[in-house]
C-alpha cells in the first residue's frame, strides 16, 4: 500500500509539473532559477572588486556583499553565480508548497490568522524583490540585515536568494487539483496526518520537482548561449524585476486563472488515467454501502443508494438557508464539488451555468459544494468573489470542515453527483468534460420525475436529433468566431490570426456574419482593438446567445431596438434574442474594447 502511494504520488506530481497550471510561474522559474545561475563570459572586476555575473537578479536582495568594509583593504571578494541555484529555487518551491498544503490551515487556525495570510505574504515578498531590482537604493536598504555576512571575507555565491525565492513561489503556486493533491489537502485540513500522508506528500513534491528542475536548467542553458544575457546584465535585471512584479499583480487580480482557462487541458487524458488508479489507493470510503461502489463516468444511470445529506456546511451563498436534499425531494439535484481557484472547475462552471439556466424551471437543482483546496480558499470573501467572477447563480455551500466532502467520499475537483427525485444517487462524474452525457442523464431523470414534462431542446444534440430539428425548424448553426473553426464569414478580408481591419460585406447571406473595425483574431476568439467593433449576422432561430468574456459592453441592435449587455468576467452565454416563435433578420452587435467574443449559438 505504501509503495503504491509513493508511485502514484510521483506520477501525480509529474503530471502536475507539465500541466497548464504551471504556466503562470514558468517564466519566473526559467529566469530566477535558470538564467540567474548562468556563467558569464568573463570574470572581470570593476573598481569595487566585485565580479560581474549573470546572477545579478533576485539573489542581490540577500547575497550582495560590500566590496570594502570600513577603512580596511580586504582581499577582493567575488560574488559568483551558484550552479546550485536551480535546485535551490525548485527545492524551496516544493518544500514551501508541501508544508503550506499539508500544515498551512492547521497553523493559521491555531494562530487565529486569516487563511489567506501566507498567500498575501508570498505575493508581498515577490513585489518587494521585484522593486529592489528596479530601485538600487531600496535594494541596498534591504541588504543591510545581511551585511554581517560580508565580514566572513569568503567568496560568496547566490544560494540564499534562490532558496528564499523558491519558498515565496511555493506560497503562491496553485496547481491543478487531482486525486493525489486532494488526499494531501484533506489530510492537512483535518489534521489527520499519518505516515501514508507524509509519504504521499513527499513523493508528490519529488514528482513535481522533476519537470520544474528541467525547465530551470533549460533556462540556464539558454542564458549561457545567448549573448544578450551575458552582456546586458542591467537590462536582464530590470526585465526580471518587471516580470516578478507583473506576476504578483496578476496573482492579486487572478489573471493567471484567466490564462489557464483559455489554454486546453492537454494533460486531461493522463490525469483521468491516474484518477482511476488513485480512487482505490488514496482515500478509503468513509460511508461504505452501495455509494462507494458507484462507477464514475457511466453513461447508463445506476442505483447507488441514498445520497448523503448536505450536512455540516460552514456557510451559504446565493441562498439564505443551507440546501437540503430532504427539502429538494421531488426534484433532480446535481451536487458539484468545486474550488474557486481550481482551473478545471472554472472551465466546468459555464457548462453548469448553462445547464441550470436551461432546466431549472423544469425541476433541476444544482448545489455547488465549495470545498477548499488551499488555505486561502477558506475565506468567505474570496469564495464570494469567485462565485461572482464565474457567474454562478445556483446555491453554493461552503464546506470548510470537509464534512460533505467526506460524506460523499469525494476525491476530485470538480466532481458531479447526480441525484434523482427520490434522493437516490444515480451517476458520478469526475473532472472536466462529459457535458453531453450529464445533460442526457438530467433529461432522463426529469422525465422520470414528471412524465408529462415538455423539455426544451437539448443543449448537446446527437446527430439524429439534430437532423430532426433542422428538418422541422431550420436555424442558423452554431457560429464559432475564432479562426480555428470559423466557417460563415462573409467579408473579403483574410480571416486569420493577428490584428486586422474589416469592412462590412456587400452582401450578407442567411447564416453569414461580417465584421467592421479593427479586431484581434485568435484561434478561439475575437476582440475589437482601440475603438468599438461591430459584428452583424443574418440569423434564423427562436433564440440566440453570444458567448463573451472580458470586461465591457455589447449593444444589441435588432428590429429598430437596442439592448445593452454588460460583460464582466469569465466567458459566459448572454441572450441576444428571446422568443417562442421563429424569427429571422440581421442582428448587429456593437462590442466595446476589452470584450472577447467566442461564438454565437442559436435555438
XYZ file of C-alpha atoms in Angstrom:
603
model
C 0.000 0.000 0.000
C 2.749 2.479 0.958
C 4.753 1.704 -2.187
C 1.636 2.198 -4.314
C 1.038 5.594 -2.720
C 4.623 6.656 -3.409
C 4.416 5.612 -7.064
C 1.061 7.349 -7.542
C 2.376 10.438 -5.737
C 5.354 10.687 -8.093
C 3.130 10.188 -11.149
C 0.658 12.797 -9.898
C 3.497 15.266 -9.326
C 4.962 14.652 -12.787
C 1.602 15.326 -14.442
C 1.145 18.491 -12.366
C 4.605 19.724 -13.372
C 3.754 19.628 -17.100
C 0.086 20.665 -16.866
C -1.255 24.113 -17.909
C -1.375 25.089 -14.229
C 2.425 25.512 -14.172
C 2.440 28.107 -16.966
C 1.973 31.279 -14.826
C 5.137 30.648 -12.783
C 7.145 29.028 -15.589
C 8.758 32.320 -16.779
C 9.870 33.056 -13.205
C 11.360 29.547 -12.883
C 13.209 29.992 -16.187
C 14.683 33.365 -15.160
C 15.224 33.259 -11.394
C 16.001 29.559 -11.209
C 17.809 29.145 -14.503
C 19.176 32.319 -16.074
C 20.375 33.631 -12.699
C 22.737 30.656 -12.353
C 24.319 31.050 -15.767
C 28.054 31.668 -16.065
C 29.153 34.863 -17.771
C 31.723 35.008 -20.468
C 34.321 36.560 -18.157
C 35.019 37.420 -14.541
C 36.222 40.950 -14.984
C 36.425 43.141 -11.897
C 35.376 46.712 -11.536
C 36.781 49.278 -9.111
C 34.993 47.694 -6.185
C 36.473 44.285 -6.854
C 33.082 42.620 -7.369
C 32.828 40.041 -10.111
C 30.366 40.522 -12.923
C 27.987 37.610 -13.279
C 24.608 36.849 -14.657
C 23.239 36.176 -11.198
C 22.648 39.898 -10.747
C 18.920 39.405 -10.235
C 16.817 38.181 -7.315
C 19.721 36.968 -5.209
C 21.054 40.543 -4.950
C 18.485 41.178 -2.237
C 20.111 38.660 0.057
C 23.640 37.959 -1.105
C 25.368 41.124 -2.342
C 28.460 41.956 -0.319
C 30.156 45.249 0.331
C 33.439 45.453 -1.501
C 35.086 47.455 1.241
C 34.335 47.376 4.980
C 35.372 50.491 6.885
C 38.904 51.594 6.011
C 40.229 48.073 5.746
C 41.630 46.823 2.490
C 40.397 43.277 2.240
C 41.271 40.918 -0.498
C 38.964 41.218 -3.489
C 35.681 39.461 -2.873
C 33.901 37.754 -5.699
C 30.196 37.035 -5.999
C 29.669 34.024 -8.175
C 26.539 32.625 -9.733
C 25.795 29.434 -7.844
C 25.412 26.408 -10.085
C 23.135 25.017 -7.392
C 20.627 27.831 -7.767
C 18.085 25.932 -9.960
C 17.993 23.163 -7.367
C 17.548 25.714 -4.572
C 14.677 27.585 -6.249
C 12.830 24.386 -7.127
C 13.625 22.838 -3.739
C 12.332 25.890 -1.900
C 9.172 25.907 -4.017
C 8.237 22.268 -3.458
C 9.145 22.425 0.247
C 7.087 25.568 0.816
C 4.159 24.275 -1.228
C 4.168 20.891 0.515
C 4.288 22.350 4.033
C 1.744 25.015 3.146
C -0.682 22.466 1.701
C -0.199 19.933 4.490
C 0.066 22.187 7.549
C -0.945 25.693 6.465
C -4.607 25.503 7.508
C -3.812 23.961 10.892
C -1.074 26.503 11.723
C -3.085 29.545 10.652
C -6.140 28.340 12.559
C -4.026 27.836 15.701
C -2.657 31.385 15.377
C -6.142 32.789 14.659
C -4.930 34.297 11.382
C -6.900 34.608 8.131
C -6.439 31.592 5.903
C -5.030 33.676 3.037
C -2.230 35.178 5.191
C 0.565 33.045 3.730
C -0.526 33.757 0.166
C -0.573 37.505 0.862
C 2.906 37.289 2.410
C 4.213 35.405 -0.615
C 2.819 37.979 -3.067
C 4.195 40.844 -0.952
C 7.644 39.255 -0.889
C 7.690 38.868 -4.677
C 6.701 42.540 -5.159
C 9.461 43.729 -2.791
C 12.065 41.619 -4.581
C 10.905 42.915 -7.954
C 11.065 46.542 -6.813
C 14.552 46.040 -5.382
C 15.758 45.020 -8.842
C 14.459 48.281 -10.284
C 15.420 50.645 -7.430
C 19.060 50.245 -6.265
C 18.624 52.372 -3.072
C 15.795 50.082 -1.955
C 17.987 47.095 -2.673
C 20.814 48.480 -0.528
C 18.379 49.211 2.285
C 17.045 45.679 2.242
C 20.554 44.214 2.130
C 21.661 45.807 5.411
C 20.428 42.956 7.651
C 22.744 40.634 5.699
C 25.810 42.896 5.740
C 27.362 40.956 8.636
C 27.915 38.018 6.313
C 30.397 40.081 4.310
C 32.755 40.008 7.282
C 33.435 36.377 6.591
C 35.780 37.532 3.810
C 34.965 34.475 1.780
C 33.807 34.032 -1.731
C 30.047 34.473 -1.870
C 27.536 32.791 -4.110
C 23.842 33.342 -4.743
C 22.494 30.418 -2.772
C 20.408 32.083 -0.095
C 18.335 34.174 -2.512
C 17.467 31.165 -4.618
C 16.055 29.158 -1.751
C 14.092 32.125 -0.360
C 12.719 32.867 -3.815
C 11.558 29.259 -4.054
C 9.880 29.488 -0.645
C 7.945 32.576 -1.773
C 6.885 30.971 -5.062
C 5.615 27.954 -3.142
C 3.186 30.166 -1.236
C 1.528 31.402 -4.449
C 1.819 28.212 -6.505
C -1.675 26.828 -7.209
C -1.502 23.641 -9.289
C -4.480 21.862 -10.793
C -6.392 19.660 -8.406
C -6.206 15.911 -8.726
C -6.874 12.903 -6.533
C -3.312 12.898 -5.163
C -3.466 16.551 -4.176
C -6.995 16.042 -2.859
C -5.752 13.378 -0.446
C -2.938 15.633 0.818
C -5.256 18.621 1.189
C -7.916 16.666 3.055
C -5.393 15.182 5.480
C -3.820 18.572 6.146
C -7.103 20.409 6.613
C -8.466 17.837 9.038
C -5.196 17.244 10.918
C -5.323 13.545 10.048
C -1.642 13.286 9.071
C -0.005 9.864 9.189
C 2.919 8.109 7.572
C 0.898 7.473 4.399
C 0.089 11.163 4.019
C 3.702 12.219 4.604
C 4.936 9.654 2.066
C 2.337 10.802 -0.459
C 3.254 14.462 0.071
C 6.994 13.873 -0.321
C 6.556 11.699 -3.417
C 4.182 14.254 -4.982
C 6.721 17.030 -4.276
C 9.503 14.934 -5.804
C 7.439 14.252 -8.915
C 6.606 17.956 -9.293
C 10.251 18.947 -8.838
C 11.494 16.881 -11.799
C 9.867 18.858 -14.676
C 10.347 22.168 -12.830
C 14.063 21.451 -12.482
C 14.282 20.555 -16.162
C 12.695 23.918 -17.034
C 15.117 25.781 -14.734
C 18.177 24.043 -16.180
C 16.890 24.779 -19.677
C 16.653 28.451 -18.718
C 20.288 28.401 -17.567
C 21.410 26.712 -20.755
C 19.661 29.335 -22.871
C 21.163 32.180 -20.837
C 24.688 30.811 -21.271
C 24.261 30.520 -25.025
C 22.505 33.839 -25.725
C 24.927 36.751 -25.746
C 22.299 39.252 -24.591
C 22.085 37.596 -21.173
C 25.850 37.901 -20.728
C 26.384 41.457 -21.988
C 23.234 43.277 -20.835
C 23.065 42.469 -17.150
C 21.255 45.686 -16.214
C 18.580 45.049 -18.816
C 18.158 41.428 -17.742
C 17.914 42.585 -14.136
C 15.239 45.144 -14.999
C 13.279 42.634 -17.046
C 13.404 40.146 -14.154
C 12.075 42.759 -11.741
C 9.242 43.682 -14.078
C 8.421 40.002 -14.548
C 8.167 39.401 -10.794
C 6.017 42.477 -10.233
C 3.767 41.545 -13.158
C 3.313 38.020 -11.772
C 2.477 39.419 -8.324
C -0.078 41.904 -9.657
C -1.527 39.188 -11.864
C -1.963 36.935 -8.834
C -3.820 39.691 -6.995
C -6.281 40.102 -9.877
C -6.459 36.373 -10.695
C -5.003 36.897 -14.179
C -3.182 33.520 -14.233
C -6.531 31.779 -13.813
C -7.905 33.572 -16.887
C -4.839 32.479 -18.846
C -5.198 28.889 -17.707
C -8.901 28.783 -18.619
C -8.021 29.838 -22.148
C -5.491 27.000 -22.553
C -6.830 23.500 -23.282
C -6.111 20.964 -20.572
C -3.687 18.874 -22.619
C -2.948 16.536 -19.698
C -6.609 15.688 -19.034
C -6.388 12.180 -20.518
C -3.384 11.234 -18.400
C -4.977 12.781 -15.315
C -8.083 10.649 -15.825
C -5.930 7.507 -16.001
C -4.128 8.447 -12.787
C -7.504 9.234 -11.220
C -8.821 5.722 -11.836
C -5.773 4.219 -10.101
C -5.821 6.585 -7.158
C -9.503 6.234 -6.343
C -8.850 2.813 -4.835
C -5.466 3.600 -3.282
C -5.505 7.059 -1.746
C -8.742 7.716 0.115
C -10.760 4.929 1.622
C -14.536 5.187 1.583
C -15.956 6.751 4.700
C -19.534 5.606 4.376
C -19.436 2.212 2.662
C -22.617 0.812 1.155
C -23.602 0.985 -2.485
C -22.478 4.603 -2.963
C -18.834 3.586 -2.533
C -19.158 1.165 -5.465
C -20.895 3.638 -7.784
C -18.876 3.578 -11.015
C -17.837 7.030 -12.245
C -18.412 8.251 -15.806
C -21.002 5.632 -16.757
C -23.443 6.747 -19.463
C -26.164 4.485 -18.102
C -27.857 5.563 -14.867
C -27.060 3.430 -11.830
C -28.750 2.790 -8.485
C -26.108 3.752 -5.939
C -28.355 4.008 -2.916
C -29.498 7.029 -0.958
C -27.344 10.110 -1.431
C -25.774 11.547 1.759
C -27.376 14.679 3.109
C -25.652 18.020 2.565
C -24.975 18.471 6.285
C -22.103 20.172 8.053
C -21.613 23.182 5.782
C -19.958 26.290 7.198
C -21.643 28.944 5.075
C -24.018 29.588 2.166
C -24.038 31.737 -0.957
C -26.903 32.609 -3.315
C -29.340 31.305 -0.697
C -30.399 32.220 2.840
C -30.674 28.640 4.096
C -28.324 25.737 3.593
C -29.697 23.481 0.840
C -31.065 20.154 1.984
C -31.777 17.069 -0.115
C -34.798 16.393 2.071
C -36.270 19.779 1.124
C -35.447 19.188 -2.552
C -37.180 15.808 -2.672
C -39.208 15.589 -5.889
C -36.542 17.437 -7.870
C -33.462 16.234 -9.709
C -30.303 17.514 -7.986
C -26.741 17.809 -9.244
C -24.148 18.241 -6.469
C -20.965 19.852 -7.770
C -17.788 19.758 -5.649
C -15.515 22.607 -6.670
C -12.980 25.223 -5.527
C -12.826 28.718 -6.959
C -9.087 28.688 -7.831
C -9.297 25.223 -9.435
C -8.835 25.766 -13.178
C -10.656 22.546 -14.035
C -13.622 23.836 -12.015
C -13.508 27.212 -13.727
C -13.685 25.538 -17.123
C -16.683 23.475 -15.986
C -18.652 26.358 -14.444
C -20.005 27.818 -17.733
C -21.480 24.426 -18.655
C -23.184 24.115 -15.266
C -24.493 27.667 -15.584
C -25.985 26.791 -18.954
C -27.471 23.545 -17.630
C -29.033 25.372 -14.661
C -30.495 28.123 -16.839
C -31.944 25.562 -19.266
C -33.562 23.118 -16.834
C -34.096 24.853 -13.501
C -37.688 25.716 -14.390
C -38.299 22.045 -15.249
C -37.184 20.648 -11.891
C -33.371 20.675 -11.850
C -31.455 21.979 -8.842
C -27.685 22.422 -8.784
C -25.869 22.790 -5.468
C -22.238 23.800 -5.507
C -20.200 22.458 -2.585
C -17.132 24.660 -2.231
C -14.524 22.504 -0.509
C -11.238 24.443 -0.261
C -8.180 23.072 -1.984
C -5.856 25.638 -0.375
C -5.885 27.635 2.852
C -6.808 30.949 1.199
C -9.947 29.323 -0.227
C -11.406 29.131 3.297
C -12.048 32.888 3.268
C -15.690 33.685 2.553
C -14.929 36.928 0.715
C -12.651 35.067 -1.682
C -15.318 32.447 -2.367
C -17.925 35.151 -2.965
C -15.640 36.879 -5.468
C -15.057 33.560 -7.232
C -18.811 32.934 -7.478
C -19.370 36.379 -8.965
C -16.468 36.043 -11.419
C -17.828 32.739 -12.735
C -21.429 33.977 -12.932
C -22.782 31.199 -10.689
C -26.462 31.687 -9.816
C -27.279 28.391 -8.121
C -26.847 27.855 -4.335
C -23.337 27.190 -3.032
C -22.480 25.595 0.320
C -19.128 26.364 1.950
C -17.560 23.127 3.161
C -14.527 24.351 5.133
C -14.674 21.402 7.542
C -14.814 18.864 4.680
C -17.929 17.332 6.211
C -19.834 16.992 2.924
C -16.678 16.007 1.048
C -16.121 13.083 3.423
C -19.793 12.121 3.467
C -19.562 11.584 -0.290
C -16.063 10.020 -0.115
C -15.122 12.552 -2.764
C -11.666 12.568 -4.320
C -11.659 15.181 -7.030
C -12.227 18.803 -8.050
C -14.582 19.087 -9.868
C -16.853 16.128 -9.153
C -20.555 15.783 -10.014
C -23.089 13.612 -8.175
C -26.480 13.319 -9.886
C -29.428 12.541 -7.578
C -32.942 11.614 -8.680
C -36.257 12.938 -7.361
C -36.380 10.217 -4.700
C -32.997 11.116 -3.239
C -31.012 8.248 -4.784
C -27.581 8.725 -6.272
C -27.740 7.746 -9.947
C -24.482 8.939 -11.576
C -20.997 10.199 -10.722
C -18.548 12.116 -12.910
C -15.002 13.247 -12.042
C -13.078 16.040 -13.751
C -13.870 18.099 -16.829
C -15.945 17.071 -19.829
C -18.860 14.675 -20.083
C -21.335 17.529 -20.546
C -23.403 15.781 -23.228
C -23.753 12.633 -21.093
C -24.635 14.647 -17.992
C -27.350 16.559 -19.843
C -28.826 13.339 -21.231
C -28.927 11.858 -17.719
C -30.571 15.003 -16.330
C -33.250 14.879 -19.037
C -33.910 11.193 -18.358
C -34.352 11.820 -14.621
C -36.563 14.876 -15.197
C -38.874 12.812 -17.406
C -38.940 10.009 -14.834
C -39.906 12.511 -12.126
C -42.640 14.066 -14.292
C -43.655 12.005 -17.348
C -45.824 14.881 -18.633
C -42.989 17.415 -18.699
C -42.230 19.011 -22.075
C -38.494 19.644 -22.029
C -36.796 22.196 -24.295
C -34.371 21.096 -26.980
C -31.154 19.735 -25.515
C -28.022 21.847 -25.397
C -25.987 18.963 -26.807
C -27.733 17.117 -29.632
C -26.750 13.843 -31.219
C -26.779 13.529 -34.995
C -30.289 12.060 -35.253
C -31.806 14.710 -33.021
C -30.074 17.487 -34.930
C -31.296 16.211 -38.304
C -34.863 16.041 -36.967
C -34.613 19.531 -35.529
C -33.213 21.035 -38.716
C -35.914 19.403 -40.838
C -38.656 20.691 -38.555
C -37.341 24.145 -37.838
C -34.334 25.478 -39.784
C -31.996 27.634 -37.740
C -28.564 29.200 -38.005
C -25.877 26.722 -36.950
C -23.558 27.440 -34.054
C -21.096 30.044 -35.268
C -17.556 29.943 -33.891
C -15.750 33.263 -34.176
C -12.135 32.202 -33.577
C -10.036 31.488 -36.665
C -9.681 27.808 -35.787
C -13.324 26.929 -36.516
C -14.744 29.965 -38.325
C -16.941 28.925 -41.276
C -19.548 31.551 -42.105
C -17.566 34.788 -42.510
C -18.901 36.880 -45.436
C -16.145 39.503 -45.699
C -13.424 39.644 -48.353
C -10.568 40.139 -45.886
C -8.269 37.385 -44.650
C -9.774 35.829 -41.519
C -6.606 34.567 -39.852
C -4.689 35.134 -36.622
C -3.486 38.674 -35.972
C -4.836 42.226 -35.788
C -6.859 43.036 -38.893
C -9.165 45.789 -40.133
C -12.525 44.792 -41.648
C -15.288 46.479 -43.630
C -18.959 45.394 -43.860
C -19.671 42.839 -46.574
C -21.523 43.973 -49.672
C -23.994 41.122 -49.209
C -24.835 39.203 -46.037
C -26.469 35.894 -46.897
C -28.517 33.852 -44.407
C -26.372 32.364 -41.631
C -23.364 34.537 -42.541
C -21.672 37.229 -40.469
C -19.238 40.080 -41.079
C -17.084 42.495 -39.047
C -16.432 46.229 -39.110
C -13.467 47.915 -37.455
C -10.120 46.653 -36.186
C -10.189 43.259 -34.479
C -7.684 40.901 -32.921
C -8.272 37.381 -34.243
C -7.072 34.335 -32.281
C -7.857 30.636 -32.776
C -10.627 30.715 -30.149
C -11.975 34.269 -30.001
C -12.050 37.787 -31.444
C -11.707 41.163 -29.698
C -12.044 44.756 -31.001
C -8.916 46.883 -30.804
C -8.979 50.592 -29.961
C -12.472 51.779 -30.850
C -15.641 49.704 -30.695
C -16.077 46.987 -33.290
C -19.256 45.803 -34.954
C -20.426 42.287 -35.819
C -23.502 41.574 -37.950
C -25.125 38.201 -38.510
C -28.103 37.239 -40.686
C -29.779 34.681 -38.427
C -32.877 32.472 -38.211
C -33.834 30.927 -34.864
C -36.145 31.088 -31.855
C -33.373 32.386 -29.630
C -29.742 33.381 -29.814
C -26.867 33.750 -27.384
C -23.387 35.211 -27.633
C -20.598 33.638 -25.597
C -18.490 36.552 -24.375
C -15.913 37.275 -21.695
C -13.676 40.099 -20.554
C -14.948 43.491 -19.412
C -17.105 45.996 -21.288
C -20.445 46.240 -23.065
C -22.276 44.789 -26.064
C -25.042 46.820 -27.710
C -27.548 44.523 -29.435
C -29.472 46.174 -32.273
C -32.391 44.292 -33.845
C -35.638 45.395 -35.464
C -35.053 49.032 -34.520
C -34.460 48.329 -30.825
C -31.248 48.493 -28.807
C -30.327 46.485 -25.721
C -27.081 46.851 -23.776
C -25.363 43.834 -22.204
C -22.682 44.310 -19.566
C -19.861 41.771 -19.722
C -17.503 41.280 -16.803
C -15.520 38.137 -16.069
C -15.136 34.638 -17.432
C -16.719 33.674 -20.772
C -20.437 33.113 -20.390
C -23.530 32.922 -22.567
C -25.620 36.110 -22.904
C -29.080 36.146 -24.524
C -29.410 38.433 -27.536
C -32.689 37.009 -28.905
C -35.534 35.535 -26.839
C -38.813 34.229 -28.153
C -41.158 31.279 -28.575
C -41.614 31.882 -32.287
C -39.129 31.532 -35.107
C -37.598 34.864 -36.128
C -35.006 35.988 -38.653
C -33.136 39.050 -39.803
C -29.887 40.865 -39.126
C -28.580 41.334 -35.602
C -25.874 43.945 -35.073
C -23.559 43.734 -32.074
C -21.526 46.825 -31.174
C -18.714 45.487 -28.993
C -16.526 47.657 -26.771
C -12.792 47.194 -26.435
C -11.990 44.675 -23.702
C -14.760 42.224 -24.611
C -13.876 38.900 -26.224
C -16.417 37.049 -28.387
C -16.158 33.282 -28.719
C -19.259 32.064 -30.519
C -22.920 32.621 -31.348
C -25.415 29.856 -30.570
C -28.982 29.510 -31.792
C -32.007 27.535 -30.608
